[in-house]
Each structure stands twice: as C-alpha cells, then as structure tokens.
Short mmCIF file of C-alpha atoms and ligand atoms in Angstrom, two decimals:
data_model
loop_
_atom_site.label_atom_id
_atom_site.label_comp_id
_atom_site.label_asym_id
_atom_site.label_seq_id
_atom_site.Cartn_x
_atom_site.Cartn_y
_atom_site.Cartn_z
CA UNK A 1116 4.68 -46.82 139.26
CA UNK A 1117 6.10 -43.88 141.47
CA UNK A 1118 9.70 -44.50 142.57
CA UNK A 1119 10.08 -43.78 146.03
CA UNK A 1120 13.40 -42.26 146.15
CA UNK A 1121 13.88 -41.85 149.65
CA UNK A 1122 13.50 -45.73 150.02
CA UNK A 1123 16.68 -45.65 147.49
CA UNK A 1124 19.27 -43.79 149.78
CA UNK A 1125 21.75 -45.99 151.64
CA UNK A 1126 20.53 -47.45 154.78
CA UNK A 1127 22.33 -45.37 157.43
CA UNK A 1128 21.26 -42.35 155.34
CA UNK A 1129 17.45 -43.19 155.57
CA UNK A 1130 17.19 -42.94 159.29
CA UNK A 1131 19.23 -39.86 159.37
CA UNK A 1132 17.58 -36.65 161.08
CA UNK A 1133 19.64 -33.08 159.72
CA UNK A 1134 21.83 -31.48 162.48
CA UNK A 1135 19.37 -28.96 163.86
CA UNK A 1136 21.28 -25.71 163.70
CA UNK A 1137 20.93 -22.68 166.11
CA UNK A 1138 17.57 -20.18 164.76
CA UNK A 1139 19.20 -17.60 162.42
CA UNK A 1140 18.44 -13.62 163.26
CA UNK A 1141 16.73 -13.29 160.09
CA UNK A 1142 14.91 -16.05 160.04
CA UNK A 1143 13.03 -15.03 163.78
CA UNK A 1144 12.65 -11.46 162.55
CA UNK A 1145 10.73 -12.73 159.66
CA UNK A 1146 8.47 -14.82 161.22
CA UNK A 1147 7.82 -12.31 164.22
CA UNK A 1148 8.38 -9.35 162.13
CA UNK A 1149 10.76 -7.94 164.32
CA UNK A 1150 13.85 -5.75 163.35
CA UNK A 1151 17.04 -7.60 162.84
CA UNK A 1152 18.98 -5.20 164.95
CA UNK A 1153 17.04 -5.82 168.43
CA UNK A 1154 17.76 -9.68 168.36
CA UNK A 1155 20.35 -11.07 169.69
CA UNK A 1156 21.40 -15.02 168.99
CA UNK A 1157 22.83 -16.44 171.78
CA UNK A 1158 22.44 -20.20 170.32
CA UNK A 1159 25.82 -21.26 168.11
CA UNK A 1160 28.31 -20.48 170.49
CA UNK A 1161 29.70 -18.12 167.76
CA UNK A 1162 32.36 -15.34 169.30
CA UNK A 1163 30.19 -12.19 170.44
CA UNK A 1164 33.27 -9.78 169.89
CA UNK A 1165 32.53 -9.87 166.00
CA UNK A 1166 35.52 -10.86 163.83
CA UNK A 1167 38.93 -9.44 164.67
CA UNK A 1168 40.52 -6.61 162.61
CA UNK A 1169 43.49 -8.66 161.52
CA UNK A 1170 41.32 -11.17 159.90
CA UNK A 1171 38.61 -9.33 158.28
CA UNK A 1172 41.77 -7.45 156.69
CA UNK A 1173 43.11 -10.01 154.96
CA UNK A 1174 39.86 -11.17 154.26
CA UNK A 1175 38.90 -8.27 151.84
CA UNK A 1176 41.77 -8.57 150.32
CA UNK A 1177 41.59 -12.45 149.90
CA UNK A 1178 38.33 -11.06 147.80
CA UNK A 1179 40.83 -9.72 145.21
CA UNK A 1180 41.21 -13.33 144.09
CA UNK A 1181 38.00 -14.30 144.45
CA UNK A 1182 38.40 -15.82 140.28
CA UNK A 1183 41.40 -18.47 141.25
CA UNK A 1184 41.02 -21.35 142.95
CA UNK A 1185 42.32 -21.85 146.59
CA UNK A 1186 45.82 -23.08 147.67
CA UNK A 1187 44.07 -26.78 147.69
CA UNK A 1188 47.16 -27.59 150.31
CA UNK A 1189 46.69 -24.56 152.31
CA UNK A 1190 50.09 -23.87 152.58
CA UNK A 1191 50.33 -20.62 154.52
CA UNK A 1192 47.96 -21.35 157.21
CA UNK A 1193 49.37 -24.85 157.65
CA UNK A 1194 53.00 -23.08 158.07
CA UNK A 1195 50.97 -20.92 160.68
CA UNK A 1196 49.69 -23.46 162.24
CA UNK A 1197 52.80 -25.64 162.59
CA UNK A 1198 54.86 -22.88 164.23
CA UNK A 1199 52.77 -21.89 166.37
CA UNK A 1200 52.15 -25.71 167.68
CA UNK A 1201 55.39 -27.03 167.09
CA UNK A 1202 54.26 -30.06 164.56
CA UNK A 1203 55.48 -30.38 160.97
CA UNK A 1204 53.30 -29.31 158.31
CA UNK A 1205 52.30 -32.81 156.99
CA UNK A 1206 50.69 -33.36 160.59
CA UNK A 1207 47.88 -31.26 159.65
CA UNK A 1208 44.30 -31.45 157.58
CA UNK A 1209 42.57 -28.31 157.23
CA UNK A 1210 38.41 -28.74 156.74
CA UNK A 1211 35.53 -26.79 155.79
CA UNK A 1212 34.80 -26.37 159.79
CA UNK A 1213 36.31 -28.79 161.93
CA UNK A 1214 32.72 -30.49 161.54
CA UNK A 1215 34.34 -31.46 157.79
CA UNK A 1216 37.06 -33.38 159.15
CA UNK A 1217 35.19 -35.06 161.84
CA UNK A 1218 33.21 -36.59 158.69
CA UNK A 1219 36.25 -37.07 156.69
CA UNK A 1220 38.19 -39.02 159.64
CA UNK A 1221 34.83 -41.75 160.28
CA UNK A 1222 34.66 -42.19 156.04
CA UNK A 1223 38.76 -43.24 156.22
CA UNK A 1224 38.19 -45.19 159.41
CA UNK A 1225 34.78 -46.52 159.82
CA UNK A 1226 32.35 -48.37 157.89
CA UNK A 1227 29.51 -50.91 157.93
CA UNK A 1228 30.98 -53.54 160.10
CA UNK A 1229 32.54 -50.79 162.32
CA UNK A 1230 31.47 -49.16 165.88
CA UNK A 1231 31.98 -45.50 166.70
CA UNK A 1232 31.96 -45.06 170.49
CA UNK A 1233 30.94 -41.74 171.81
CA UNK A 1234 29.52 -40.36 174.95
CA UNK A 1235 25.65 -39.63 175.92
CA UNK A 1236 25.25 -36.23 175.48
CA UNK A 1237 27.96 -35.25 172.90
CA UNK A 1238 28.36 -33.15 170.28
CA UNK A 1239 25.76 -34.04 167.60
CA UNK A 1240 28.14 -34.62 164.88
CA UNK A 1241 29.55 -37.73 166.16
CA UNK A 1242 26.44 -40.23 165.61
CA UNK A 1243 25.41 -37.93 162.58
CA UNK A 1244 28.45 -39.04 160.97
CA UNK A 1245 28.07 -42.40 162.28
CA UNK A 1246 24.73 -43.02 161.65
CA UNK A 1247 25.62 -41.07 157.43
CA UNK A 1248 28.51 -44.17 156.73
CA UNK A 1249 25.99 -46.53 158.09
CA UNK A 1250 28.49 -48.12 161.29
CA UNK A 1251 27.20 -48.81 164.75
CA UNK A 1252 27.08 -45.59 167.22
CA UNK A 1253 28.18 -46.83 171.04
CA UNK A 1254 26.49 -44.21 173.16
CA UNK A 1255 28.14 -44.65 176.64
CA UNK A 1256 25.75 -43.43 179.28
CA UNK A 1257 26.84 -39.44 180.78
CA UNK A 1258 28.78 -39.45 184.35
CA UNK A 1259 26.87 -36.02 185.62
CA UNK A 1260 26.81 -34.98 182.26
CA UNK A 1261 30.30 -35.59 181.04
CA UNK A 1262 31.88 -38.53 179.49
CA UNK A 1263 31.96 -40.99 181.71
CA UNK A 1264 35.26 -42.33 180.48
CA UNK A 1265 36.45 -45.58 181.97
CA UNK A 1266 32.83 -46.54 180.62
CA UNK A 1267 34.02 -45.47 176.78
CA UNK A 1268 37.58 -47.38 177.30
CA UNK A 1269 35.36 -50.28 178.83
CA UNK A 1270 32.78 -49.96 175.36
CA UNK A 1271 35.76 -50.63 173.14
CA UNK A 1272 35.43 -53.75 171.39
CA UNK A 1273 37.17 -55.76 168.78
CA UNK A 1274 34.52 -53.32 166.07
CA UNK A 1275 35.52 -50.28 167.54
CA UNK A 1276 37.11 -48.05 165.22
CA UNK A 1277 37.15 -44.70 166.86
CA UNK A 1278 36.20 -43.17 170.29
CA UNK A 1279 35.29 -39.44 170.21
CA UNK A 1280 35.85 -37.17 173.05
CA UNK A 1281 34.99 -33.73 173.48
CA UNK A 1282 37.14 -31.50 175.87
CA UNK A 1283 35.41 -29.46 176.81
CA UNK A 1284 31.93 -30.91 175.69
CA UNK A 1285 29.16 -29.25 173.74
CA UNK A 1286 26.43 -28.77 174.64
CA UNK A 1287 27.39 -29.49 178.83
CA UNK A 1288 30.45 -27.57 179.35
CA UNK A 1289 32.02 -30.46 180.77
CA UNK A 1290 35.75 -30.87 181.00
CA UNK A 1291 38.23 -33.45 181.62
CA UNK A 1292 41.90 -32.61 183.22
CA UNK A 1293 45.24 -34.21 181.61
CA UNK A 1294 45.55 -36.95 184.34
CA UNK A 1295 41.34 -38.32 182.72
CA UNK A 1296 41.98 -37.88 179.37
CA UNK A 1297 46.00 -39.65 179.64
CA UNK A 1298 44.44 -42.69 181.88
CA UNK A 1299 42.16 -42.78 179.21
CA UNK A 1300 44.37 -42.84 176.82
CA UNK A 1301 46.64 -45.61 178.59
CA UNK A 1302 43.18 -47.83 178.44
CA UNK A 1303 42.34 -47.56 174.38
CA UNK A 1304 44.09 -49.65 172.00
CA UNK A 1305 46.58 -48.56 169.77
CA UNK A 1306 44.77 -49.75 166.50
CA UNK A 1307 41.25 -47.66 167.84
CA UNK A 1308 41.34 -44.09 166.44
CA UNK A 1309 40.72 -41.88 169.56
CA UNK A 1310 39.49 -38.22 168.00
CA UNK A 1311 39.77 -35.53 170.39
CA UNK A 1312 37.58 -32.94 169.71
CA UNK A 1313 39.36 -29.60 171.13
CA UNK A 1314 36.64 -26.91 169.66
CA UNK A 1315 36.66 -24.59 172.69
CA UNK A 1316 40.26 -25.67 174.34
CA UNK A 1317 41.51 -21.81 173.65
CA UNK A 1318 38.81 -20.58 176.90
CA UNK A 1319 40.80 -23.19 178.79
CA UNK A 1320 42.83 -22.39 181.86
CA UNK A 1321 44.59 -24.16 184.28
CA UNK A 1322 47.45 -26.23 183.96
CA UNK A 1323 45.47 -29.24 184.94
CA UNK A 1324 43.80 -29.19 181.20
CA UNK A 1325 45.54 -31.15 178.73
CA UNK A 1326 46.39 -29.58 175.25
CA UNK A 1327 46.19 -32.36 173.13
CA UNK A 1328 48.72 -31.72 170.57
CA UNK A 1329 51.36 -32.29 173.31
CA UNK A 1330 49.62 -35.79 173.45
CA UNK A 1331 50.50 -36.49 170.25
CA UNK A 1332 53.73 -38.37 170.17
CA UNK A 1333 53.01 -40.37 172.83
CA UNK A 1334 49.59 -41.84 171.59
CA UNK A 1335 49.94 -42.19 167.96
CA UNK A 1336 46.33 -42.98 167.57
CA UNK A 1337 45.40 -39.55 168.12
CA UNK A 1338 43.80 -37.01 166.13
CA UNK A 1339 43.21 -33.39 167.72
CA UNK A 1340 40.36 -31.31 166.46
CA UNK A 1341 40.24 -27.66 166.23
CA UNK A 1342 38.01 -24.41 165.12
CA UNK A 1343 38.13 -21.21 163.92
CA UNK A 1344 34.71 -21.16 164.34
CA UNK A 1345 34.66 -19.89 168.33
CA UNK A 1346 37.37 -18.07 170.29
CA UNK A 1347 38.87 -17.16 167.14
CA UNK A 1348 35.65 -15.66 165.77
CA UNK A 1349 35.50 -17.29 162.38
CA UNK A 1350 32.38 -19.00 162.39
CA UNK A 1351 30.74 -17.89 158.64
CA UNK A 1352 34.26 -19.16 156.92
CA UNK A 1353 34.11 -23.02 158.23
CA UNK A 1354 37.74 -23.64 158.88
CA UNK A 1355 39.14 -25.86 161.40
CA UNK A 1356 41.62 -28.67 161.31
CA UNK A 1357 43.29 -31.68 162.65
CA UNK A 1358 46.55 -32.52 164.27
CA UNK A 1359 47.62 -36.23 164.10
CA UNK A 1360 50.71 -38.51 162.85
CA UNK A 1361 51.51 -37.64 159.43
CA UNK A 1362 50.08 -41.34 158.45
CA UNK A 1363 47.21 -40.58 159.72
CA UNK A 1364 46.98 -36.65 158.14
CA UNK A 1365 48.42 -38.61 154.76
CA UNK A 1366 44.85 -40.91 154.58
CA UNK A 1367 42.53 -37.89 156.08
CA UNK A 1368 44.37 -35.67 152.90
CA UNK A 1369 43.22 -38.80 150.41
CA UNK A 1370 39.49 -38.18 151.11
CA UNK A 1371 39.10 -34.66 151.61
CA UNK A 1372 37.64 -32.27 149.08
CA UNK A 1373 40.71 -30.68 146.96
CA UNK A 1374 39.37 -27.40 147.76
CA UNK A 1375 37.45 -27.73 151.16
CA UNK A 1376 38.43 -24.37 152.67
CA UNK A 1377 38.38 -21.46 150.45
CA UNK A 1378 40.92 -18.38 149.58
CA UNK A 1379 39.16 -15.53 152.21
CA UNK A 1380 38.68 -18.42 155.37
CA UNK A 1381 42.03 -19.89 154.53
CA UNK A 1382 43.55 -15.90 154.28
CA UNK A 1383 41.38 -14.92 157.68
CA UNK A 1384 42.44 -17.83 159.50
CA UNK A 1385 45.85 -17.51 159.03
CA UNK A 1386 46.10 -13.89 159.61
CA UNK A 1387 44.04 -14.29 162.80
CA UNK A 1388 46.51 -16.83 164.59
CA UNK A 1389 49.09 -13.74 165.49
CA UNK A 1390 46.46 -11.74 166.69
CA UNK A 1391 46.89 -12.81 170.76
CA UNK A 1392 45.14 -9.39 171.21
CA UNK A 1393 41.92 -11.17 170.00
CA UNK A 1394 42.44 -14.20 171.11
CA UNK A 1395 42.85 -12.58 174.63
CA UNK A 1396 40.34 -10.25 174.79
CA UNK A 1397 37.92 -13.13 173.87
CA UNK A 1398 38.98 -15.15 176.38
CA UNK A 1399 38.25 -12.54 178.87
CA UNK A 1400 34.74 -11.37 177.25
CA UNK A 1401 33.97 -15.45 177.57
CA UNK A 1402 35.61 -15.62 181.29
CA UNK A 1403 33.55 -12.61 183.15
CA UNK A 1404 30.24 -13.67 180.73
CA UNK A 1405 30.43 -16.87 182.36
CA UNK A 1406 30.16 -15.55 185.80
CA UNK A 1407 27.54 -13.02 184.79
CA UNK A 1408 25.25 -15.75 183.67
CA UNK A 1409 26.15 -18.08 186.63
CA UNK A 1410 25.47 -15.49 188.99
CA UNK A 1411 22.26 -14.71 187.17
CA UNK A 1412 21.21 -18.54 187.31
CA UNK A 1413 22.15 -18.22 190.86
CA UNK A 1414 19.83 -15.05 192.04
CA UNK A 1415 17.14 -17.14 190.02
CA UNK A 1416 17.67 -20.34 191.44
CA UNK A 1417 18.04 -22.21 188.38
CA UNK A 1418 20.82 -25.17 188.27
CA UNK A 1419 23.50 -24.90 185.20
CA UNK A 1420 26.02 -27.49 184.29
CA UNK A 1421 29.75 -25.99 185.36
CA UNK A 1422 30.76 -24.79 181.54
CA UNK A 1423 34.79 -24.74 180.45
CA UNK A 1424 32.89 -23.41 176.81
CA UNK A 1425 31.74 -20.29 175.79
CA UNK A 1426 28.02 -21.15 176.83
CA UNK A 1427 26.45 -22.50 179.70
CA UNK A 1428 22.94 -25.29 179.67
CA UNK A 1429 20.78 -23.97 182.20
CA UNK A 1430 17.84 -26.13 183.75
CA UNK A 1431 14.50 -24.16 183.59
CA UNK A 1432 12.57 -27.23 183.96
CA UNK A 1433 10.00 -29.16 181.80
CA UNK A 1434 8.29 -25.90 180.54
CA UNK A 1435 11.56 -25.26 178.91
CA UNK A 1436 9.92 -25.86 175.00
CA UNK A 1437 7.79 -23.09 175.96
CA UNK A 1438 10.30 -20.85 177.96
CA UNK A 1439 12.47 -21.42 174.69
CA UNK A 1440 9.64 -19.62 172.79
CA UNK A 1441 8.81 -16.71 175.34
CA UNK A 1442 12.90 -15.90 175.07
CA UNK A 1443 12.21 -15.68 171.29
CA UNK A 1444 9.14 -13.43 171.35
CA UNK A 1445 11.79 -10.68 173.48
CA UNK A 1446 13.93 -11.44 170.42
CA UNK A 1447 16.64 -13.85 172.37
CA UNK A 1448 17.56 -16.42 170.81
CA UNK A 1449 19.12 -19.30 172.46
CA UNK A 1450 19.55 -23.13 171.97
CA UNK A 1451 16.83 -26.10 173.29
CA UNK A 1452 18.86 -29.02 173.59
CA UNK A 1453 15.91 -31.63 173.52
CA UNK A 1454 17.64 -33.38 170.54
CA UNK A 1455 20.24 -34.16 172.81
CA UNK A 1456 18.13 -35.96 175.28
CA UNK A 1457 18.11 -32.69 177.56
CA UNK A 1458 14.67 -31.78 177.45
CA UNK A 1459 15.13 -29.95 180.51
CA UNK A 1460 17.85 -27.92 179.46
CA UNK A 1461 18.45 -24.68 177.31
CA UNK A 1462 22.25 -24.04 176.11
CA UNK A 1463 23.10 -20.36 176.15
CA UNK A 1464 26.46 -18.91 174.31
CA UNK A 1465 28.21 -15.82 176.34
CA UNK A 1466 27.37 -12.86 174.91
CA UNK A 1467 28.75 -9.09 175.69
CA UNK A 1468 27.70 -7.86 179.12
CA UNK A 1469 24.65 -6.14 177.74
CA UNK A 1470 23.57 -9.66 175.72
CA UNK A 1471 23.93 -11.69 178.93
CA UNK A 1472 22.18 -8.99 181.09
CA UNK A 1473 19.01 -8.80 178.40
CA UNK A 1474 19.33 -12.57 178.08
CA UNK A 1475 18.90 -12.67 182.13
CA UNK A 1476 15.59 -9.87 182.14
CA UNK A 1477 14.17 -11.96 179.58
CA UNK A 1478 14.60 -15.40 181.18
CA UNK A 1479 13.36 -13.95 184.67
CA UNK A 1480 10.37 -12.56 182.59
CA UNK A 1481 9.81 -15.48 180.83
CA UNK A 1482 9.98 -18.11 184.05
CA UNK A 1483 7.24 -15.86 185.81
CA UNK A 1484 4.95 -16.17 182.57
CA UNK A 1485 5.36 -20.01 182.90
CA UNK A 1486 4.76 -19.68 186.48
CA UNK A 1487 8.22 -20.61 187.54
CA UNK A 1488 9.86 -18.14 188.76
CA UNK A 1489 9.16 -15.21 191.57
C1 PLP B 777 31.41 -25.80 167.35
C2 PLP B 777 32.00 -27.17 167.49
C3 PLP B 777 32.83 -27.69 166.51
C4 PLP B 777 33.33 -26.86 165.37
O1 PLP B 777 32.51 -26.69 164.35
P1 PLP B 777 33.08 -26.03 163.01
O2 PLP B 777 32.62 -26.98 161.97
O3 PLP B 777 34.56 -25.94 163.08
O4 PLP B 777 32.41 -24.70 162.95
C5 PLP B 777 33.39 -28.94 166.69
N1 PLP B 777 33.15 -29.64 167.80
C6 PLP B 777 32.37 -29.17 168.78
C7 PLP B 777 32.19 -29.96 170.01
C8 PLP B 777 31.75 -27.92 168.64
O5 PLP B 777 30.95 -27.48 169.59
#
C-alpha cells in the first residue's frame, strides 16, 4: 500500500501553509514576458537605495574565502555590534535573517504544551513558527490595527511562553511609544519570554519610541530583534540578530546552526554598521517616500494605515485581488495582504521618487479599470 507521507510529518507541521513571499521580478517577467528592467517590486520592504558601497566592498572580498568555513561565532560583527549598542558580546545571536532567530528562540522556549501570544495582524512568522513546533498560537484581536496590548498582557496565562511584539509592525505600520511598550512590560511576567521584534526601528524618530536594547537590563525577559535585511539594505545575505541577557543568548547559541550566517553577509554586515552615510540617506529616501505615497493616497481618496516602516497598507477596497493584478500587468509589483486577514488591503514598500510616482499612475489607472476611482 502507498505510504502517505504527508500524513507522517509532525502534527503542527501538517497544517502548516509556507510563508507567502513577495512576487520575485523574474518570476512576473516570465510569466508576462516582460523585461526585467521595467518592473519594479515594491512588495518585501527591501531598501530601494541598492546596497551601500561599504558593504558590497567587503563583500567581494569576503568572496576571496569563499572555500573556508565562516567564523561560526561571528566574532567581528558581534564586536561591531556590541560597540555600537553598548552590550557585551555574549549578549548577542546572530541568524540567517532575523526570521532564523525568531524560529530558534520558540524551539528553546516553546513546545507542545506551550502558548505563543501574538497580536492579530502580525508579522507572519510568529504563528508560522508556532504553528512548525506544534504549541498553541494566542492571536489577540488588533486595536485599529496595532497590538492591542493590555489585551496581550491580559492573554498571558500560566502556558504562555513568549509574547511577540512588533515595533513598528509589519504589515500595518503601527507603532508603539516607550511609555506602551514599558507598561507593557511592567504587566508580563518575568518567567514569559517577551520577543521584541525591532526589524524597521532604524526609520524611527522621535524620542517618544523606545529602543529596546536600552530595555534590556531592566526586563531581563527580553529579547530584541534586529535586520540587516531593511534600512541597512542587506536583504539577499539573511543576517539579523538578537540582543538579550547573556543566559538567554547562551541557550539561543545551543540551538542555532554552527554556521547560520555566512563569510560575505557576516563581512557586509559588519562593514555596513559604520556607514551612517547609508544608514542616513535611507532614512531620508524612506521619510519623504512616505509622504509621497500618503499624499498620493490622499489626492485619490484611498485610506492607509499611519506607517513608522518603510511601506505603507493602503485600502483599495474589496476589488483589491484584482487591483493587485492590474498593478502587475504595468509591471508593479506590490504585496496583497489577504493572508493576513486584510483582504482589503495592499502593503506597498517606499521606493525612489520615480518608483512611488509610477507606483501612484499605475494604482490611479488601475482603480478606474475596476471602476473605483475618478
Ligand atoms: C522583514 C522583517 C523581519 C526580518 O526578516 P529577515 O529574516 O531579517 O530578513 C523581521 N520581522 C519583521 C516584522 C519584518 O518585517
């Protein structure tokens, strides 16, 4: 008799659906045989500057290399990373994209008998990795659109091993200040993990945000997630890392992969961290394509969520499935955020100036086609 081998995968496994990924360029000019070089992917919330100088430089000659295995401690860009946040080396655990130590943190802290409590609306990861170890996912219902937090510290139960919170949250662009997420943190108890997902806290201004490494030795059960991946234009490496109490770093360093982030990301990434010239210029590309696209939304009368990211969701309405497709026929793509209970919704990364203006034609073109728009 035929095994069925799906029906032999562990439980939490079986009912798993893949992370659906933003469309890749070459993938839409395939299908619509269109030339690489007139689409433009506004759907990953990758860094539309390109990579920075600094990085791709030590990158090429990381390739020299390429025949030894990586640092499997990552020394140099955990000495990098410690000066510049002021926390000893042995705080740190580097992953293959922070997405790699969001898994590697519920597998050391979470299992069958546990719950994971995250917000309605979060980043997909959190009951992918949930759902992959087989615990029980706590979806607390959104508070317009972001966590709705003294309804997370309220879902904490006795099960509860971690609480994930995303500041600022993809895909909604929603924020907390300091004062939230530290009366938060005065509400969770100190055995619950409480992972703080910081992917996009370098667009972040205003004193009123917190940085959550200063956090750190006054809530011990904290772990602080960050990227390469967006303001610091990494994204094809996958390399990000944590920032907890060395106890914690000590069990996350038990489980990880020996050599989880290779020679060129691990070279990149720590030649990119003293290049503020990047870092700024992103932040300023991010800051004016913001308004360009809000103002756009505005002229068109379309409703957006108020993003702190580098990408905005926009409401276009229940045609939005099909206005999705019209933006990919004039070779934009962007992100439908159905699987996120948003059906409504598209999420659109800043681009350059000229991205978000041919993003904006399109969308007006493609809202009139549907009948929407005027
Ligand atoms: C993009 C993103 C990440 C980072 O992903 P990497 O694996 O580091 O590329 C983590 N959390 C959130 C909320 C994100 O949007």
């Amino acid at each position: 008799m035929a095994v069925d081998y799906q029906s032999l995968a562990v439980k939490g496994v079986q009912a798993l659906s893949p992370y659906q990924p933003g469309k890749p360029i070459e993938e839409l000019a395939r299908e619509l045989g269109l030339n690489p070089a007139e689409i433009i992917k506004l759907a990953s919330n990758e860094n539309p500057l390109g990579p920075s100088e600094t990085a791709l430089a030590a990158a090429r000659k990381a390739l020299e290399e390429l025949c030894l295995y990586p640092d499997g401690n990552g020394f140099d860009l955990k000495q990098a990373l410690a000066n510049r946040f002021g926390v000893a080396m042995n705080q740190i655990t580097l992953g293959n994209g922070s997405n790699d130590v969001l898994e590697v943190i519920t597998r050391c802290f979470a299992d069958t008998d546990s719950e994971v409590v995250f917000s309605q609306y979060a980043f997909a990861v959190y009951p992918l990795v949930t759902q992959a170890i087989g615990a029980k996912g706590v979806s607390v219902p959104a508070k317009d659109w972001g966590h709705d937090l003294d309804a997370m510290a309220a879902a904490v139960t006795e099960r509860t091993k971690l609480v994930f919170v995303a500041n600022p949250n993809n895909p909604t662009g929603t924020v907390h200040t300091a004062d939230a997420i530290q009366a938060f943190l005065d509400r969770i108890p100190e055995q619950v993990l409480v992972v703080l997902d910081e992917a996009y806290c370098e667009y972040l201004t205003g004193d009123e945000f917190p940085d959550g490494i200063q956090l750190l030795d006054r809530y011990p059960n904290l772990i602080v997630c960050r990227t390469f991946s967006k303001a610091w234009g990494l994204a094809a490496l996958r390399v990000g890392y944590s920032i907890s109490s060395a106890a914690i770093a000590d069990v996350l360093n038990r489980v990880r992969q020996p050599f989880n982030v290779d020679s060129i990301a691990l070279a990149a990434a720590t030649a990119v961290l003293g290049d503020e010239v990047y870092l700024n210029r992103s932040r300023e590309v991010n800051a004016a394509g913001l308004r360009q696209l809000a103002e756009g939304f505005d002229r068109m009368g379309l409703p957006y969520i108020p993003s702190a990211g580098n990408f905005i969701a926009v409401e276009v309405g229940e045609q939005a499935a099909g206005i999705y497709q019209s933006l990919l026929a004039h070779g934009v793509i962007v992100r439908p955020v159905a699987g996120y209970g948003m059906p409504g919704h598209l999420r659109v990364s800043v681009g350059l100036p000229e991205e978000n203006e041919r993003f904006l034609d399109a969308l007006a073109q493609s809202l009139v086609a549907a009948g929407q728009g005027g």
